[in-house]
Coordinates of C-alpha atoms in Angstrom, one line a residue:
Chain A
X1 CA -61.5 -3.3 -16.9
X2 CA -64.2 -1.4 -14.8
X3 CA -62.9 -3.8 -11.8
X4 CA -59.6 -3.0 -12.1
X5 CA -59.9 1.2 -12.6
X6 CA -62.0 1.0 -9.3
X7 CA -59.5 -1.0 -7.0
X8 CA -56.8 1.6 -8.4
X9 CA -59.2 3.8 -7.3
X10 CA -60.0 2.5 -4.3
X11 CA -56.6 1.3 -3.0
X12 CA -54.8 4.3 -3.9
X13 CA -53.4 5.5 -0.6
X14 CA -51.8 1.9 -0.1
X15 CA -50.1 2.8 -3.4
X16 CA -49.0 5.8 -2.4
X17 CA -47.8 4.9 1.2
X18 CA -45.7 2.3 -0.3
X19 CA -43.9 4.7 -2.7
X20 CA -43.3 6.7 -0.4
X21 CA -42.0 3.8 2.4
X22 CA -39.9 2.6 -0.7
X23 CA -38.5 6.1 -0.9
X24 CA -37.5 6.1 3.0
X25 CA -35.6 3.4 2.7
X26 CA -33.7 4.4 -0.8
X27 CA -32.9 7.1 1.4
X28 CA -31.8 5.3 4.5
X29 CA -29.4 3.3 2.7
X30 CA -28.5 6.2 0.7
X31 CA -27.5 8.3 3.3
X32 CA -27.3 6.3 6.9
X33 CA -23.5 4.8 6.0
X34 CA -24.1 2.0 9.0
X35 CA -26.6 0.4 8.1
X36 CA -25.3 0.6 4.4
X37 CA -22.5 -1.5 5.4
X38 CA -24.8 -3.6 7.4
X39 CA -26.8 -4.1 3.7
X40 CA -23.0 -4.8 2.1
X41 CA -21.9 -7.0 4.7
X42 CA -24.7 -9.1 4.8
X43 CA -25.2 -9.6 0.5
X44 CA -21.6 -10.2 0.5
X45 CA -21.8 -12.9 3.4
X46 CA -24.0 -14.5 0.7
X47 CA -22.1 -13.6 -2.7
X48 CA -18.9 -13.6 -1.2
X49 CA -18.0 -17.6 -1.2
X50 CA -20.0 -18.3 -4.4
X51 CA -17.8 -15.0 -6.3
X52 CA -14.6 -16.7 -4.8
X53 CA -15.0 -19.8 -6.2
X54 CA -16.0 -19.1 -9.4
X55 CA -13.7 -15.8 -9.8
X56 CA -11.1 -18.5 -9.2
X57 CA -12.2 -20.7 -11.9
X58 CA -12.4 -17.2 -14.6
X59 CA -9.2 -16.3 -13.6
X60 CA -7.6 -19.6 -14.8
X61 CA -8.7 -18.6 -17.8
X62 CA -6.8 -15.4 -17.8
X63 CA -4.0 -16.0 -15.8
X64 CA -1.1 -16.3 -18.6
X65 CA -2.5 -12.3 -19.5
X66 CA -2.1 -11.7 -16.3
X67 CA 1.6 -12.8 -15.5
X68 CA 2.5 -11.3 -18.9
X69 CA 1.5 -7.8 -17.4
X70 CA 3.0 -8.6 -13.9
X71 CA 6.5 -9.3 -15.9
X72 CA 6.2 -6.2 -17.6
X73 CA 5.3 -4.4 -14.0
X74 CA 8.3 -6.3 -12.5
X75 CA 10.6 -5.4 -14.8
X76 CA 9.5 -1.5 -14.7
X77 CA 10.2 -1.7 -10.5
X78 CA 13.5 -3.9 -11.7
X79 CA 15.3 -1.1 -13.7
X80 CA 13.8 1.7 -11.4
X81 CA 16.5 0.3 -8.4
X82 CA 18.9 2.3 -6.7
X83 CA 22.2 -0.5 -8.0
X84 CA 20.6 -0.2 -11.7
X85 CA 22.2 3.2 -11.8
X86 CA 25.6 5.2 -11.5
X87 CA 25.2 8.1 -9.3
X88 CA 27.6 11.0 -9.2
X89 CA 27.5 14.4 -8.4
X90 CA 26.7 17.3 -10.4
X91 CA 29.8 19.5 -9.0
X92 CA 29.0 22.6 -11.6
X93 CA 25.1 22.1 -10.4
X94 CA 26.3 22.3 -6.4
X95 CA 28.6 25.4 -7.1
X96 CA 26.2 27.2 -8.5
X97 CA 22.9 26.7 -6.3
X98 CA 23.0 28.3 -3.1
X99 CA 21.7 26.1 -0.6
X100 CA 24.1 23.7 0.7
X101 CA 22.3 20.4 -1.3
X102 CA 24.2 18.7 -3.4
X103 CA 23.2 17.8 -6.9
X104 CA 23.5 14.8 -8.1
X105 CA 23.4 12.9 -11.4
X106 CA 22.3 9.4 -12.3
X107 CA 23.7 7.5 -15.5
X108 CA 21.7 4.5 -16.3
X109 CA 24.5 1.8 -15.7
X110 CA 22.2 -1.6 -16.3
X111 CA 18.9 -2.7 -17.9
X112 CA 16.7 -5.6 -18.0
X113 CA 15.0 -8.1 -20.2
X114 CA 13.4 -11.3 -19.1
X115 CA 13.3 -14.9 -21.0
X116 CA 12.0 -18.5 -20.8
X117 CA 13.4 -21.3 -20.2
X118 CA 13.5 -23.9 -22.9
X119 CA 16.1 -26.9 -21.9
X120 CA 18.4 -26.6 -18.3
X121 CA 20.1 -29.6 -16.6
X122 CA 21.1 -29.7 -13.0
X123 CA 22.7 -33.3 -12.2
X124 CA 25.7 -32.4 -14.9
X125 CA 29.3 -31.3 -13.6
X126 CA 29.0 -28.5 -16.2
X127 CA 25.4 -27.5 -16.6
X128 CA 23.8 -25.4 -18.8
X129 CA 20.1 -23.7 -19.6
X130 CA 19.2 -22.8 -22.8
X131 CA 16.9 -19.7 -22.7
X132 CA 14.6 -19.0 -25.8
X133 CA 16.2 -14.9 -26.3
X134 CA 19.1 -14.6 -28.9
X135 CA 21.0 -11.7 -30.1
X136 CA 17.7 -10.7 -32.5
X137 CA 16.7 -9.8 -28.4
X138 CA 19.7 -8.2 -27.9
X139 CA 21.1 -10.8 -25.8
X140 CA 24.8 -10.7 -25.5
X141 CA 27.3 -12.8 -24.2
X142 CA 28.6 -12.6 -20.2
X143 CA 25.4 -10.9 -19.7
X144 CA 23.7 -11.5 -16.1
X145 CA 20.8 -14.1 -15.9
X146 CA 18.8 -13.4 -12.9
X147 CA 15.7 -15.3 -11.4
X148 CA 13.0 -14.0 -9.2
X149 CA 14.7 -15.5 -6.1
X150 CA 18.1 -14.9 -6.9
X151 CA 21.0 -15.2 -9.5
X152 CA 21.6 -17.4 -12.1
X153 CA 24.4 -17.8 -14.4
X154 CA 26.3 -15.6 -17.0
X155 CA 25.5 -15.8 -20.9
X156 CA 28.2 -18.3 -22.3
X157 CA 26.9 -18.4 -25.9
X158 CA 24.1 -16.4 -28.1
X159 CA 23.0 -17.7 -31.3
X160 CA 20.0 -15.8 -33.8
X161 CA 17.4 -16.8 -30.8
X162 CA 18.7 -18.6 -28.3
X163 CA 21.0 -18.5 -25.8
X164 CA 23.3 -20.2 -23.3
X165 CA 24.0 -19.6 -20.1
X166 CA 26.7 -21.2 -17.4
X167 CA 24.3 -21.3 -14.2
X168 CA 26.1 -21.3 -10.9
X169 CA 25.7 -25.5 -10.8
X170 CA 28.9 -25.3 -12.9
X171 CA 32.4 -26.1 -12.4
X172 CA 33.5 -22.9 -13.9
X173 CA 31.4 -20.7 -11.9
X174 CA 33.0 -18.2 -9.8
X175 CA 31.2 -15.1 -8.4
X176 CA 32.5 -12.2 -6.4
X177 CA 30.3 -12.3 -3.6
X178 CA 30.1 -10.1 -0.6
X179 CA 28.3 -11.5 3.1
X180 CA 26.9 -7.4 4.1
X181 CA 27.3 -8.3 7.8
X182 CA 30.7 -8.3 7.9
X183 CA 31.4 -7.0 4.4
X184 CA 33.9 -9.2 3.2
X185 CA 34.2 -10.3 -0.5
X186 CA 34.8 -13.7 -1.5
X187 CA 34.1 -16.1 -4.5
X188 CA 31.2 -18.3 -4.8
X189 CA 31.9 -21.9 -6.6
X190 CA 30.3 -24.9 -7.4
X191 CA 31.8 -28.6 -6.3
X192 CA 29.8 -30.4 -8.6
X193 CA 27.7 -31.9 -6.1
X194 CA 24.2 -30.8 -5.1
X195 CA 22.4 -28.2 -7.4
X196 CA 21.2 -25.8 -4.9
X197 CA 25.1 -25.9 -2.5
X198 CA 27.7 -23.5 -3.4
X199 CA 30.9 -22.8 -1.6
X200 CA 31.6 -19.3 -0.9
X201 CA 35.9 -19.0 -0.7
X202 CA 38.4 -16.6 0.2
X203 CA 36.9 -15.4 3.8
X204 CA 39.2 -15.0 6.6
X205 CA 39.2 -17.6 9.9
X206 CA 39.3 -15.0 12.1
X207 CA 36.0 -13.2 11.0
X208 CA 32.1 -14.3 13.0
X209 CA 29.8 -15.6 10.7
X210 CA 25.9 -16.3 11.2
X211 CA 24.0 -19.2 9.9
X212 CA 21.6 -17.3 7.7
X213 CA 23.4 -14.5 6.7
X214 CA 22.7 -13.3 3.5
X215 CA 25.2 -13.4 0.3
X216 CA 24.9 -11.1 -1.9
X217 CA 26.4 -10.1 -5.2
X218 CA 29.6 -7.4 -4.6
X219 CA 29.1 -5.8 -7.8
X220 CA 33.4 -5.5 -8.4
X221 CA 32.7 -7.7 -12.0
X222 CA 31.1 -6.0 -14.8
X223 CA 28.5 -8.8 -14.9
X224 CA 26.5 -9.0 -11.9
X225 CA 24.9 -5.0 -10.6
X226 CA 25.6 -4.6 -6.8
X227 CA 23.0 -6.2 -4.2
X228 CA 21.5 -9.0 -6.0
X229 CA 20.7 -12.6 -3.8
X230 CA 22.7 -15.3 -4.4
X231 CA 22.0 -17.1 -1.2
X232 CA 21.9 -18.1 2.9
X233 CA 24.9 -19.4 4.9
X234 CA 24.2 -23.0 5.7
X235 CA 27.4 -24.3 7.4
X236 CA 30.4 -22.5 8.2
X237 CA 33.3 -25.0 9.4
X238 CA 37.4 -24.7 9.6
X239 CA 39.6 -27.5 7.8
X240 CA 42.6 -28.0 9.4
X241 CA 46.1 -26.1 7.9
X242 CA 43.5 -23.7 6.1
X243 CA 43.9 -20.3 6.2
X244 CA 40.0 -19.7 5.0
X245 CA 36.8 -20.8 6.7
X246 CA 34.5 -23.4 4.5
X247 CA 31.1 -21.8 4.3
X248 CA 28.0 -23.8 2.5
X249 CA 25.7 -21.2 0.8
X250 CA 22.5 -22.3 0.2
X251 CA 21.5 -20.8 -3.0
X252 CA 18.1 -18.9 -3.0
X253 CA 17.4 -20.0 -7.0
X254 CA 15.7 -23.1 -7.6
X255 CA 18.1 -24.5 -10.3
X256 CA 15.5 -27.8 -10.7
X257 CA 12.5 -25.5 -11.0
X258 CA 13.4 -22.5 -13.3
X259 CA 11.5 -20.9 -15.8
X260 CA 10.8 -16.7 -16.1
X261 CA 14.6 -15.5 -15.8
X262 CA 15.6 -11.8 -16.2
X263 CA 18.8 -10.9 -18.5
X264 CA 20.7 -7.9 -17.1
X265 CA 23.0 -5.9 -19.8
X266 CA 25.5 -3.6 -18.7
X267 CA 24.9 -0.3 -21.1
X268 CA 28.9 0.4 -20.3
X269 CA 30.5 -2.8 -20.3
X270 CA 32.9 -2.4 -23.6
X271 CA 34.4 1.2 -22.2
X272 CA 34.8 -0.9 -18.8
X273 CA 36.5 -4.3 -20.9
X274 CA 38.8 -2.0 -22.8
X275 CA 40.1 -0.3 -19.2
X276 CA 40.9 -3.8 -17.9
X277 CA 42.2 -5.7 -21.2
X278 CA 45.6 -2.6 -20.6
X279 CA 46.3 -5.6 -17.8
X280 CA 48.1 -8.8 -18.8
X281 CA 45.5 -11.3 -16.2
X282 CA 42.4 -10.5 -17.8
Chain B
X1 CA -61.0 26.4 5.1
X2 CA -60.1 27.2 8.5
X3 CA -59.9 23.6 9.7
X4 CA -57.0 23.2 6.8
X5 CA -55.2 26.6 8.1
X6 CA -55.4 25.3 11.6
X7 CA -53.9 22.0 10.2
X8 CA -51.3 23.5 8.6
X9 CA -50.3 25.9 11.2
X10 CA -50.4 23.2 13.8
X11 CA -48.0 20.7 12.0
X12 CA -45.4 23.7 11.3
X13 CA -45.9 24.1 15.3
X14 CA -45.0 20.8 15.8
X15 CA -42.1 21.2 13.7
X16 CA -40.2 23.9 14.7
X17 CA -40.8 22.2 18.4
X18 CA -39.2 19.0 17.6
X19 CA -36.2 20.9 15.3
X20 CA -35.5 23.7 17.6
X21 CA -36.3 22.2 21.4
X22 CA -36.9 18.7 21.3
X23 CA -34.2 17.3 19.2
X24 CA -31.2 18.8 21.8
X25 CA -33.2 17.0 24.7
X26 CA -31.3 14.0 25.9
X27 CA -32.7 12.7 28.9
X28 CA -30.5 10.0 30.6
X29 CA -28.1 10.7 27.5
X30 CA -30.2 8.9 25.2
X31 CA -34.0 9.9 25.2
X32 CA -35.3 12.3 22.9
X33 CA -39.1 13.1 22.6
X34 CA -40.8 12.9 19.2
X35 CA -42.8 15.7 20.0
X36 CA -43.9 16.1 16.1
X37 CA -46.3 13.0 16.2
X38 CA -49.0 14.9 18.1
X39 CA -49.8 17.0 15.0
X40 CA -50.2 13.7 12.8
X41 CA -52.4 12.6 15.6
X42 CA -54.5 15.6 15.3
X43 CA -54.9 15.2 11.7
X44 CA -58.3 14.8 10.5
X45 CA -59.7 11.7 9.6
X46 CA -61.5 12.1 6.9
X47 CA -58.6 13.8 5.0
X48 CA -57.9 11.6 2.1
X49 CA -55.6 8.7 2.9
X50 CA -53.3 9.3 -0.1
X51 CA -52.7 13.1 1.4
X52 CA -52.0 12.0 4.9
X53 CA -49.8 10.1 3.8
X54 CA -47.6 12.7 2.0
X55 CA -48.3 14.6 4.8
X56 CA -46.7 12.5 7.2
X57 CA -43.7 12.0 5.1
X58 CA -43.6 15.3 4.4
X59 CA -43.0 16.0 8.4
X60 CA -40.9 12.7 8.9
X61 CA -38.4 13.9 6.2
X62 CA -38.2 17.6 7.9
X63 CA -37.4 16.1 10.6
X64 CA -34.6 13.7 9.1
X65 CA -32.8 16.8 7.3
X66 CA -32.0 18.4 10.8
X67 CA -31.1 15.0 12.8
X68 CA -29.3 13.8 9.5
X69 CA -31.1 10.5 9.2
X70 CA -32.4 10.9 5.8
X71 CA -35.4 8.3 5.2
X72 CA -36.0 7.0 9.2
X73 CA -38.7 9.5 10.6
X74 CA -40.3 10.0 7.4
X75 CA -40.7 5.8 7.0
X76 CA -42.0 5.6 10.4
X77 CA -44.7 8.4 10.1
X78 CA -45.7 6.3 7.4
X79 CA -46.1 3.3 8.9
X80 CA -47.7 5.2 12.1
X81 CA -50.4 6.6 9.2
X82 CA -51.0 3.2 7.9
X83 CA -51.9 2.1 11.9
X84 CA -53.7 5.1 13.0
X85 CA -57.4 3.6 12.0
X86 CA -56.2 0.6 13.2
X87 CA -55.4 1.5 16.4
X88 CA -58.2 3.8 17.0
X89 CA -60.6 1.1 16.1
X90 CA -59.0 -0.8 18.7
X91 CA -59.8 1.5 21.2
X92 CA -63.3 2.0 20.3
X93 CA -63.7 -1.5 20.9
X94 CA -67.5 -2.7 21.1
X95 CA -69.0 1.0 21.1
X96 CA -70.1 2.8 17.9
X97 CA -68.3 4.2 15.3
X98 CA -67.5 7.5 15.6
X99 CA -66.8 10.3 13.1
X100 CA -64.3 11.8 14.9
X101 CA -61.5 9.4 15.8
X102 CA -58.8 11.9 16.8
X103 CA -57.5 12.0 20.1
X104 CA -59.2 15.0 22.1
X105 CA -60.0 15.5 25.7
X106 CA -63.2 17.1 25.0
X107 CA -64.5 14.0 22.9
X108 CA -62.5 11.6 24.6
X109 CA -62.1 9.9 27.7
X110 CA -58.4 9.3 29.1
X111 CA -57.9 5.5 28.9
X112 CA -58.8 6.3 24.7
X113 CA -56.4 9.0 24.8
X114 CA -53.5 6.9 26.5
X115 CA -54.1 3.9 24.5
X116 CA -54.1 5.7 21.2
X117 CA -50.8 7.7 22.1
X118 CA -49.3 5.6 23.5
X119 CA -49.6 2.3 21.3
X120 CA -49.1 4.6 17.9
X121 CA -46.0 6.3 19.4
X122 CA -44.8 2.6 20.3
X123 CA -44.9 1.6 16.5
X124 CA -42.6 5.0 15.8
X125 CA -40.4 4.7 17.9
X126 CA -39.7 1.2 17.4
X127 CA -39.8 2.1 13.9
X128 CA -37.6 5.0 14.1
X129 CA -34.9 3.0 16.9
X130 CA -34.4 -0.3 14.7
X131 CA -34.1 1.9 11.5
X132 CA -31.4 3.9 13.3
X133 CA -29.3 0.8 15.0
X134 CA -30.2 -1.3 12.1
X135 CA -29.0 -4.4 14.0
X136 CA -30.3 -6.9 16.7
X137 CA -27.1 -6.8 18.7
X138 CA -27.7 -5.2 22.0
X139 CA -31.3 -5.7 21.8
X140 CA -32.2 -5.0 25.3
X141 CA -30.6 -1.7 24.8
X142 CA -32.0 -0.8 21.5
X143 CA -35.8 -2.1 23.4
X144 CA -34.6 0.0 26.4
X145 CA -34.4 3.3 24.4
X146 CA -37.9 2.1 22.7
X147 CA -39.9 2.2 25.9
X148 CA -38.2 5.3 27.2
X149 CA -38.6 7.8 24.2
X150 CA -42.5 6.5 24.4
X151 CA -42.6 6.8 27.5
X152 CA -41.4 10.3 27.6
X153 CA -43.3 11.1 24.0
X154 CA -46.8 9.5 25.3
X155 CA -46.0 12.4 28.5
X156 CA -45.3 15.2 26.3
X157 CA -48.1 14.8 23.8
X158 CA -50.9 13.9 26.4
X159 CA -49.7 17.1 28.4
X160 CA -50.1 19.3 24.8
X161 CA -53.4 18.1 24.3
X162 CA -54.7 18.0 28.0
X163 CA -53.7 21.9 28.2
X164 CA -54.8 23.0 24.5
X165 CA -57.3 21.1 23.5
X166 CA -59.6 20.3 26.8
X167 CA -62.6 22.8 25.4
X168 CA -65.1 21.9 22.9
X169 CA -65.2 24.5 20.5
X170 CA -61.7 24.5 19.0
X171 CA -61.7 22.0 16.5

């Protein structure tokens, strides 16, 4: 015990110059920010592949909590889009301010839920994919079933909690469409072929048309908001005696490969059906 | 008594040289004298280690709050206190111990005095540089700037001590 009080004794200034040395360089790295991100950047070099690696193993583990929240997230960014709402302006509002702005308004015109797919076909002439959302979810019928990529179908049928739905891969598919380049509507159909072709109808020969142009929804039927992806032009060709060019959309949904879909319910479709049932085709 | 008044004058000297003069020299854009190292020189050697210690970290952390380099002076004064009896040993060589190791014309010759200035300000600076750049790219630079602020500090100290401390009866 004697010993060891008498090297403390002896040896003290070696103590205290390294205290002090250790305080220098807490102090260095505290306050020089280079060589602070030298330090980082050379303990990461080291941690960095070994945290990869096994981060990527944890996440597995929490990866099904994780798209749960990114669903929820993606739907919040879904129903804050411009075509979700009707916008309209807010005449008393302009009169009465005094700068020349004008004031609008925006009505929530549609809204989103998202399902899962149960059971869906694609080598049927009439398909159909059964989604695991009934009317207990507020599913309703011709309600628009959207998919991260692109469109879907419509709600055919809605039982306690399932549903229905008439994809685009079906005979009795047809979907105003609208190609934005050259802002023509037409009709997308199916010809009962291949699951991811569709046939967009009713353009004019006269008008130029790009491979690759987008198809979008047109937003004329209740169903379907304005804007949405349906799909690429693949092929444009001219049959003979036609009066309308034949264009092959590819669609952007992956009918064989389907599983989150969104549901999209117009909040003002009944006031809209009872405007168009006054007219004997409907 | 007035040994430690002399001390403690002398390293506040030093100080306000190397905050107020020496720290706005850049010679060749890049040289700067640490002209605060001749008063840890001067310190006396029978001072107890633990206090010259403190001492020097004391002046090496001054000296960090104006050049804003928190931790790099102060480290190397440390390490140059650790080397002092080392280095003055060194120079001593064969001959007999003396009491008084410090680094004064009247009780030294000049090939002591160079060696001990300059091989201590060596261990600074290349203390103080590789704390700074903190890297071994560029080496030859970073030795470059090594050599030259020792070169210019061994100048600046050797002058301070040739002028003010040549006669024997200041201590």
């Amino acid at each position: 015990m004697n010993n060891l009080i008498e090297f403390f004794k002896n040896n003290f200034h070696h103590f205290v110059a390294a205290v002090l040395l250790i305080l220098c360089f807490v102090l260095i790295g505290h306050s020089m920010s280079y060589s602070r991100y030298k330090i980082a950047r050379i303990c990461q070099s080291i941690t960095m592949p070994v945290e990869k690696s096994w981060g990527k193993m944890i996440r597995q583990f929490n990866l099904s909590k994780e798209n749960e929240q990114l669903l929820q997230q993606n739907l919040e960014l879904l129903r804050k889009q411009e075509n979700m709402f009707l916008t309209r302006e807010d005449t008393t509002l302009t009169q009465m301010s005094e700068t020349d702005s004008v004031h609008t308004t925006r009505t929530r015109l549609y809204d989103y839920t998202y399902a899962h797919v149960t059971f869906a076909t694609t080598d049927k002439p009439f398909n159909y994919i059964i989604i695991d959302k009934g009317s207990r979810d507020g599913i309703d019928r011709d309600m628009a079933v959207l998919s991260p990529t692109g469109i879907v179908g419509v709600v055919s049928d809605v039982s306690k909690n399932f549903s229905s739905i008439i994809p685009i891969p079906h005979l009795d598919t047809r979907i105003s469409a609208v190609i934005p380049s050259i802002n023509q509507v037409g009709a997308v159909v199916w010809d009962g072929k291949e699951a991811d072709i569709a046939y967009l109808n009713d353009i004019p020969q006269h008008l130029e048309i790009n491979i690759g142009d987008s198809v979008l929804t047109s937003g004329y039927s209740t169903i379907f908001p304005k804007g949405l992806m349906i799909g690429t032009v693949k092929e444009v060709s001219t049959e003979q005696n036609a009066t309308f060019l034949t264009i092959k959309v590819k669609l952007s949904t992956d009918f064989k490969n389907l599983d989150l879909l969104y549901v999209v319910k117009n909040l003002y479709r009944s006031e809209l059906d009872s405007l168009k049932s006054n007219f004997k085709n409907e | 008594m007035n040994s430690t008044l002399t001390n403690i004058i002398r390293c506040i000297i030093a100080l306000l040289l190397q905050i107020f003069i020496c720290n706005y020299i850049h010679l060749f854009g890049f040289l700067t004298p640490a002209i605060y190292l001749f008063a840890l020189f001067l310190l006396p050697t029978d001072l107890p280690k633990s206090v010259q210690y403190l001492i020097a970290f004391a002046m090496g952390f001054v000296v960090d709050m104006f050049t804003h380099t928190l931790g790099v002076n102060a480290a190397a004064s440390i390490i140059l206190m650790f080397a002092r009896p080392y280095i003055s040993n060194l120079m001593n060589g064969r001959k007999t111990i003396e009491i008084n190791d410090r680094p004064m014309p009247a009780h030294k010759d000049f090939r002591w005095m160079l060696g001990f200035t300059f091989l201590l300000t060596l261990i600074h600076q290349t203390a103080v540089v590789m704390l700074e750049t903190f890297s071994f790219r560029h080496f030859g630079k970073t030795v470059l700037v090594i050599i030259g602020d020792t070169i210019l500090t061994v100048i600046v100290i050797l002058s301070i001590d040739y002028l003010f401390y040549s006669q024997t009866k200041r201590a």
